[in-house]
Amino acid sequence: MTEKRKISKKTLTKSFHHWYYGHLTCFSQEHMQTFGYLTSMLPIVEELYPNKEDQKAPMQTYTAFFNTEPQLGTLIVGITAGLEEARANGESVDDETINGMRAGLMGPVAGIGDSLVVGTLIPVLLGIALGLSTDGSPAGAIFYTVVWNLLAYFGMKFAYFKGYELGDKAVEFLVGAQGQAIRKAIGIIGGMVIGGVAATWVSVKTSFQLGNPEKPYLVLQNQLDSVYPGLLTALFIVLCWWLMAKKNLSPIKVMLLLVVIAFVGVLVGFFNPGLSY
């Protein structure tokens, strides 16, 4: 009877570290995270197939295109490790099964990960960090750097080993009705968090007024506040979202555009550089 092949915890940890440190290895528009994924599977294949010739075919499986949200995407790498172990033990798992699983999970996991990590967790941490950075204190930067890296490392490690443990059972959960409900709920929460952070830390006001500067008969900011407090702030945030999400402008280009708007606004008297924004 052939002894069942089992991936050691040491090799699983090594595979996880390869993904954690190298998921953007040789990143390009053509391959995205393919080479990082390939690197993370190398220790798995080497342990399951001691013969060098036997390693060629399994490694070829992981050269297909791969791209997802890297933190939660660790789950996919763990699932793949479990499927590769099953294949090495003669179960009905082939290249098509593994690549089909990977292709099917990239989108759903990216949707959940972007909403949960980028849209919720990071804004919350940045909001706390900004509060700690009042008056130029370095506490905010230290807090964000330490807490983010700890959460990312241990969260990704938990996802990797949970994916390995669950195997293909996780696929049905992530792409089924429960997965869709989770993505929708997290997306709503993420929108609320970003709105709260923006309302707290972003303030856009106008200095435009008509009449005598000492006693004007119209102060536009007061009129706006009486109808919709924070209207200019909301408009600027929506503008930034529209430019990046719909027009695919990079954040740097959007920031440069805001600088131009601010400069022109000061020149025409719509903004006052002496106001606190």
Short mmCIF file of C-alpha atoms in Angstrom, two decimals:
data_model
loop_
_atom_site.label_atom_id
_atom_site.label_comp_id
_atom_site.label_asym_id
_atom_site.label_seq_id
_atom_site.Cartn_x
_atom_site.Cartn_y
_atom_site.Cartn_z
CA MET A 1 0.00 0.00 0.00
CA THR A 2 1.42 3.38 -1.04
CA GLU A 3 1.95 5.78 1.83
CA LYS A 4 -0.31 8.83 1.63
CA ARG A 5 1.55 12.03 0.83
CA LYS A 6 1.03 14.85 3.31
CA ILE A 7 2.30 18.43 3.14
CA SER A 8 4.21 19.29 6.30
CA LYS A 9 3.33 22.38 8.32
CA LYS A 10 6.84 23.69 7.67
CA THR A 11 6.30 23.53 3.91
CA LEU A 12 2.86 25.12 4.18
CA THR A 13 4.35 27.96 6.20
CA LYS A 14 7.12 28.37 3.63
CA SER A 15 4.56 28.46 0.84
CA PHE A 16 2.55 31.09 2.72
CA HIS A 17 5.64 33.25 3.24
CA HIS A 18 6.42 33.05 -0.46
CA TRP A 19 2.96 34.46 -1.17
CA TYR A 20 3.06 37.02 1.65
CA TYR A 21 6.38 38.51 0.57
CA GLY A 22 6.21 37.84 -3.15
CA HIS A 23 2.62 37.96 -4.40
CA LEU A 24 3.59 40.88 -6.65
CA THR A 25 6.77 39.19 -7.92
CA CYS A 26 7.51 40.23 -11.54
CA PHE A 27 4.12 41.98 -11.63
CA SER A 28 3.01 43.09 -15.10
CA GLN A 29 -0.23 43.84 -16.92
CA GLU A 30 0.15 40.56 -18.80
CA HIS A 31 0.73 38.24 -15.84
CA MET A 32 -0.37 40.20 -12.73
CA GLN A 33 0.19 37.85 -9.75
CA THR A 34 0.99 34.72 -11.76
CA PHE A 35 4.65 34.51 -10.79
CA GLY A 36 3.93 35.20 -7.13
CA TYR A 37 1.39 32.39 -7.21
CA LEU A 38 3.88 30.13 -8.99
CA THR A 39 6.53 30.89 -6.37
CA SER A 40 4.19 30.09 -3.50
CA MET A 41 3.34 26.68 -4.99
CA LEU A 42 6.97 25.71 -5.57
CA PRO A 43 7.64 24.36 -2.01
CA ILE A 44 4.38 22.37 -2.18
CA VAL A 45 5.25 20.69 -5.46
CA GLU A 46 8.84 20.00 -4.38
CA GLU A 47 7.71 18.16 -1.26
CA LEU A 48 4.86 16.21 -2.88
CA TYR A 49 6.96 15.14 -5.88
CA PRO A 50 10.57 14.38 -4.80
CA ASN A 51 11.47 13.36 -8.37
CA LYS A 52 12.44 16.45 -10.38
CA GLU A 53 10.83 15.10 -13.54
CA ASP A 54 7.51 14.68 -11.73
CA GLN A 55 7.52 18.35 -10.73
CA LYS A 56 7.38 19.74 -14.26
CA ALA A 57 3.75 18.94 -15.05
CA PRO A 58 2.29 20.24 -11.74
CA MET A 59 4.29 23.47 -11.93
CA GLN A 60 3.04 24.06 -15.46
CA THR A 61 -0.47 24.22 -13.98
CA TYR A 62 0.37 27.40 -12.10
CA THR A 63 1.61 29.41 -15.07
CA ALA A 64 -1.92 30.49 -16.01
CA PHE A 65 -3.03 34.08 -15.44
CA PHE A 66 -3.86 34.92 -11.84
CA ASN A 67 -4.97 38.13 -10.16
CA THR A 68 -7.09 38.81 -7.08
CA GLU A 69 -7.10 40.84 -3.87
CA PRO A 70 -3.79 39.73 -2.29
CA GLN A 71 -4.80 39.60 1.39
CA LEU A 72 -7.99 37.54 1.17
CA GLY A 73 -6.62 35.93 -2.01
CA THR A 74 -4.31 33.94 0.25
CA LEU A 75 -7.32 31.70 0.75
CA ILE A 76 -7.11 30.59 -2.90
CA VAL A 77 -3.43 29.68 -2.53
CA GLY A 78 -4.26 27.55 0.50
CA ILE A 79 -7.11 25.81 -1.33
CA THR A 80 -4.77 25.08 -4.23
CA ALA A 81 -2.23 23.51 -1.87
CA GLY A 82 -4.96 21.17 -0.63
CA LEU A 83 -6.00 20.27 -4.17
CA GLU A 84 -2.39 19.60 -5.18
CA GLU A 85 -2.01 17.28 -2.20
CA ALA A 86 -5.17 15.44 -3.28
CA ARG A 87 -3.82 15.10 -6.83
CA ALA A 88 -0.50 13.75 -5.55
CA ASN A 89 -2.46 11.05 -3.70
CA GLY A 90 -4.24 9.90 -6.84
CA GLU A 91 -7.60 11.63 -6.39
CA SER A 92 -9.54 12.85 -9.42
CA VAL A 93 -7.97 16.32 -9.50
CA ASP A 94 -6.38 17.53 -12.74
CA ASP A 95 -5.13 20.78 -14.27
CA GLU A 96 -8.61 21.72 -15.39
CA THR A 97 -10.01 21.27 -11.89
CA ILE A 98 -7.33 23.45 -10.29
CA ASN A 99 -7.40 26.18 -12.95
CA GLY A 100 -11.20 26.17 -12.99
CA MET A 101 -11.26 26.67 -9.22
CA ARG A 102 -8.70 29.44 -9.43
CA ALA A 103 -10.46 31.26 -12.27
CA GLY A 104 -13.82 30.90 -10.55
CA LEU A 105 -12.61 32.31 -7.24
CA MET A 106 -10.46 35.23 -8.46
CA GLY A 107 -13.42 37.56 -8.99
CA PRO A 108 -15.56 36.74 -5.93
CA VAL A 109 -12.57 36.82 -3.57
CA ALA A 110 -11.38 40.10 -5.08
CA GLY A 111 -14.85 41.58 -4.58
CA ILE A 112 -15.01 40.56 -0.94
CA GLY A 113 -11.36 41.45 -0.27
CA ASP A 114 -11.56 44.90 -1.88
CA SER A 115 -14.68 45.77 0.11
CA LEU A 116 -13.45 44.29 3.38
CA VAL A 117 -9.77 45.29 3.31
CA VAL A 118 -9.48 48.30 1.00
CA GLY A 119 -12.96 49.71 1.53
CA THR A 120 -13.41 49.06 5.25
CA LEU A 121 -10.36 48.01 7.26
CA ILE A 122 -7.79 50.41 5.78
CA PRO A 123 -10.05 53.53 6.03
CA VAL A 124 -10.81 52.66 9.68
CA LEU A 125 -7.11 52.28 10.51
CA LEU A 126 -6.25 55.48 8.63
CA GLY A 127 -9.02 57.34 10.46
CA ILE A 128 -7.58 56.27 13.81
CA ALA A 129 -4.06 57.09 12.64
CA LEU A 130 -5.10 60.59 11.54
CA GLY A 131 -6.62 61.19 14.95
CA LEU A 132 -3.39 60.12 16.63
CA SER A 133 -1.36 62.37 14.31
CA THR A 134 -2.87 65.60 15.59
CA ASP A 135 -0.29 68.38 16.03
CA GLY A 136 2.30 66.43 14.06
CA SER A 137 2.58 63.48 16.43
CA PRO A 138 4.32 60.42 14.90
CA ALA A 139 1.99 58.13 16.88
CA GLY A 140 -0.44 57.84 13.97
CA ALA A 141 2.17 56.67 11.48
CA ILE A 142 3.60 54.21 14.00
CA PHE A 143 0.13 52.90 14.86
CA TYR A 144 -0.84 52.34 11.23
CA THR A 145 2.45 50.70 10.24
CA VAL A 146 2.45 48.28 13.19
CA VAL A 147 -1.26 47.43 13.32
CA TRP A 148 -1.68 47.04 9.55
CA ASN A 149 1.31 44.73 9.21
CA LEU A 150 0.22 42.59 12.16
CA LEU A 151 -3.35 42.30 10.90
CA ALA A 152 -2.20 41.60 7.34
CA TYR A 153 0.32 38.93 8.34
CA PHE A 154 -1.78 36.96 10.80
CA GLY A 155 -4.99 37.46 8.82
CA MET A 156 -3.37 36.18 5.63
CA LYS A 157 -1.79 33.26 7.48
CA PHE A 158 -5.16 32.29 8.95
CA ALA A 159 -6.78 32.51 5.48
CA TYR A 160 -4.05 30.36 3.93
CA PHE A 161 -4.32 27.52 6.44
CA LYS A 162 -8.13 27.74 6.50
CA GLY A 163 -8.15 27.41 2.71
CA TYR A 164 -5.87 24.38 2.90
CA GLU A 165 -8.09 22.85 5.57
CA LEU A 166 -11.39 23.45 3.76
CA GLY A 167 -10.20 22.63 0.25
CA ASP A 168 -12.94 22.65 -2.39
CA LYS A 169 -15.61 23.09 0.33
CA ALA A 170 -14.71 26.79 0.41
CA VAL A 171 -15.48 27.17 -3.30
CA GLU A 172 -19.22 26.58 -2.98
CA PHE A 173 -19.43 29.00 -0.05
CA LEU A 174 -17.55 31.82 -1.79
CA VAL A 175 -19.31 31.66 -5.18
CA GLY A 176 -22.78 30.71 -3.90
CA ALA A 177 -25.63 32.77 -2.48
CA GLN A 178 -23.87 33.19 0.87
CA GLY A 179 -20.80 34.63 -0.83
CA GLN A 180 -22.92 37.10 -2.81
CA ALA A 181 -24.68 38.20 0.38
CA ILE A 182 -21.34 38.71 2.12
CA ARG A 183 -19.99 40.80 -0.77
CA LYS A 184 -23.09 42.98 -0.79
CA ALA A 185 -23.08 43.48 2.99
CA ILE A 186 -19.38 44.30 3.11
CA GLY A 187 -19.75 46.70 0.19
CA ILE A 188 -22.47 48.61 2.07
CA ILE A 189 -20.39 48.72 5.24
CA GLY A 190 -17.34 49.84 3.26
CA GLY A 191 -19.30 52.70 1.70
CA MET A 192 -20.51 53.83 5.13
CA VAL A 193 -16.97 53.71 6.53
CA ILE A 194 -15.50 55.73 3.65
CA GLY A 195 -18.32 58.25 3.96
CA GLY A 196 -17.71 58.61 7.71
CA VAL A 197 -13.95 59.02 7.29
CA ALA A 198 -14.42 61.55 4.49
CA ALA A 199 -16.93 63.59 6.49
CA THR A 200 -14.57 63.65 9.47
CA TRP A 201 -11.26 64.46 7.78
CA VAL A 202 -12.16 66.28 4.55
CA SER A 203 -13.51 69.82 4.59
CA VAL A 204 -13.99 71.98 1.48
CA LYS A 205 -15.37 75.50 1.98
CA THR A 206 -15.81 78.51 -0.24
CA SER A 207 -15.04 82.12 0.59
CA PHE A 208 -17.23 83.53 -2.19
CA GLN A 209 -19.43 86.44 -1.12
CA LEU A 210 -21.26 89.43 -2.60
CA GLY A 211 -21.47 92.98 -1.26
CA ASN A 212 -19.34 94.90 1.18
CA PRO A 213 -16.50 92.65 2.42
CA GLU A 214 -17.15 93.83 5.99
CA LYS A 215 -20.92 93.32 5.72
CA PRO A 216 -21.77 91.21 2.64
CA TYR A 217 -25.38 90.56 1.73
CA LEU A 218 -24.56 87.07 0.45
CA VAL A 219 -22.10 84.58 1.93
CA LEU A 220 -22.27 81.51 -0.28
CA GLN A 221 -20.90 79.10 2.33
CA ASN A 222 -23.61 80.11 4.83
CA GLN A 223 -26.29 79.57 2.19
CA LEU A 224 -24.92 76.14 1.33
CA ASP A 225 -24.70 75.15 5.00
CA SER A 226 -28.32 76.15 5.55
CA VAL A 227 -29.44 73.84 2.73
CA TYR A 228 -26.87 71.01 2.75
CA PRO A 229 -23.99 71.18 5.28
CA GLY A 230 -20.83 69.76 3.76
CA LEU A 231 -22.15 69.93 0.18
CA LEU A 232 -18.84 71.03 -1.36
CA THR A 233 -17.00 68.29 0.51
CA ALA A 234 -19.45 65.68 -0.78
CA LEU A 235 -19.17 67.00 -4.35
CA PHE A 236 -15.39 66.87 -4.29
CA ILE A 237 -15.39 63.32 -2.92
CA VAL A 238 -17.86 62.18 -5.57
CA LEU A 239 -15.75 63.92 -8.22
CA CYS A 240 -12.63 62.05 -7.08
CA TRP A 241 -14.51 58.74 -7.07
CA TRP A 242 -15.93 59.40 -10.54
CA LEU A 243 -12.55 60.30 -12.00
CA MET A 244 -10.82 57.20 -10.57
CA ALA A 245 -13.66 54.65 -10.89
CA LYS A 246 -15.30 55.75 -14.13
CA LYS A 247 -12.55 57.60 -15.99
CA ASN A 248 -9.70 55.35 -14.75
CA LEU A 249 -7.51 58.27 -13.72
CA SER A 250 -4.70 57.42 -11.33
CA PRO A 251 -4.77 58.91 -7.78
CA ILE A 252 -1.72 61.04 -8.65
CA LYS A 253 -3.50 62.61 -11.63
CA VAL A 254 -6.59 63.26 -9.50
CA MET A 255 -4.46 64.97 -6.82
CA LEU A 256 -2.78 67.13 -9.47
CA LEU A 257 -6.21 68.09 -10.82
CA LEU A 258 -7.34 69.08 -7.32
CA VAL A 259 -4.24 71.27 -6.98
CA VAL A 260 -5.17 73.02 -10.25
CA ILE A 261 -8.78 73.48 -9.08
CA ALA A 262 -7.59 74.91 -5.77
CA PHE A 263 -5.13 77.26 -7.51
CA VAL A 264 -7.73 78.57 -9.97
CA GLY A 265 -10.30 78.80 -7.16
CA VAL A 266 -7.99 81.03 -5.13
CA LEU A 267 -7.24 83.23 -8.15
CA VAL A 268 -10.95 83.89 -8.86
CA GLY A 269 -11.80 84.30 -5.18
CA PHE A 270 -13.87 81.14 -4.79
CA PHE A 271 -11.43 79.69 -2.23
CA ASN A 272 -9.50 81.52 0.46
CA PRO A 273 -6.01 80.11 1.17
CA GLY A 274 -6.34 81.42 4.72
CA LEU A 275 -9.27 79.10 5.50
CA SER A 276 -8.62 75.75 7.17
CA TYR A 277 -9.63 72.90 4.87
#
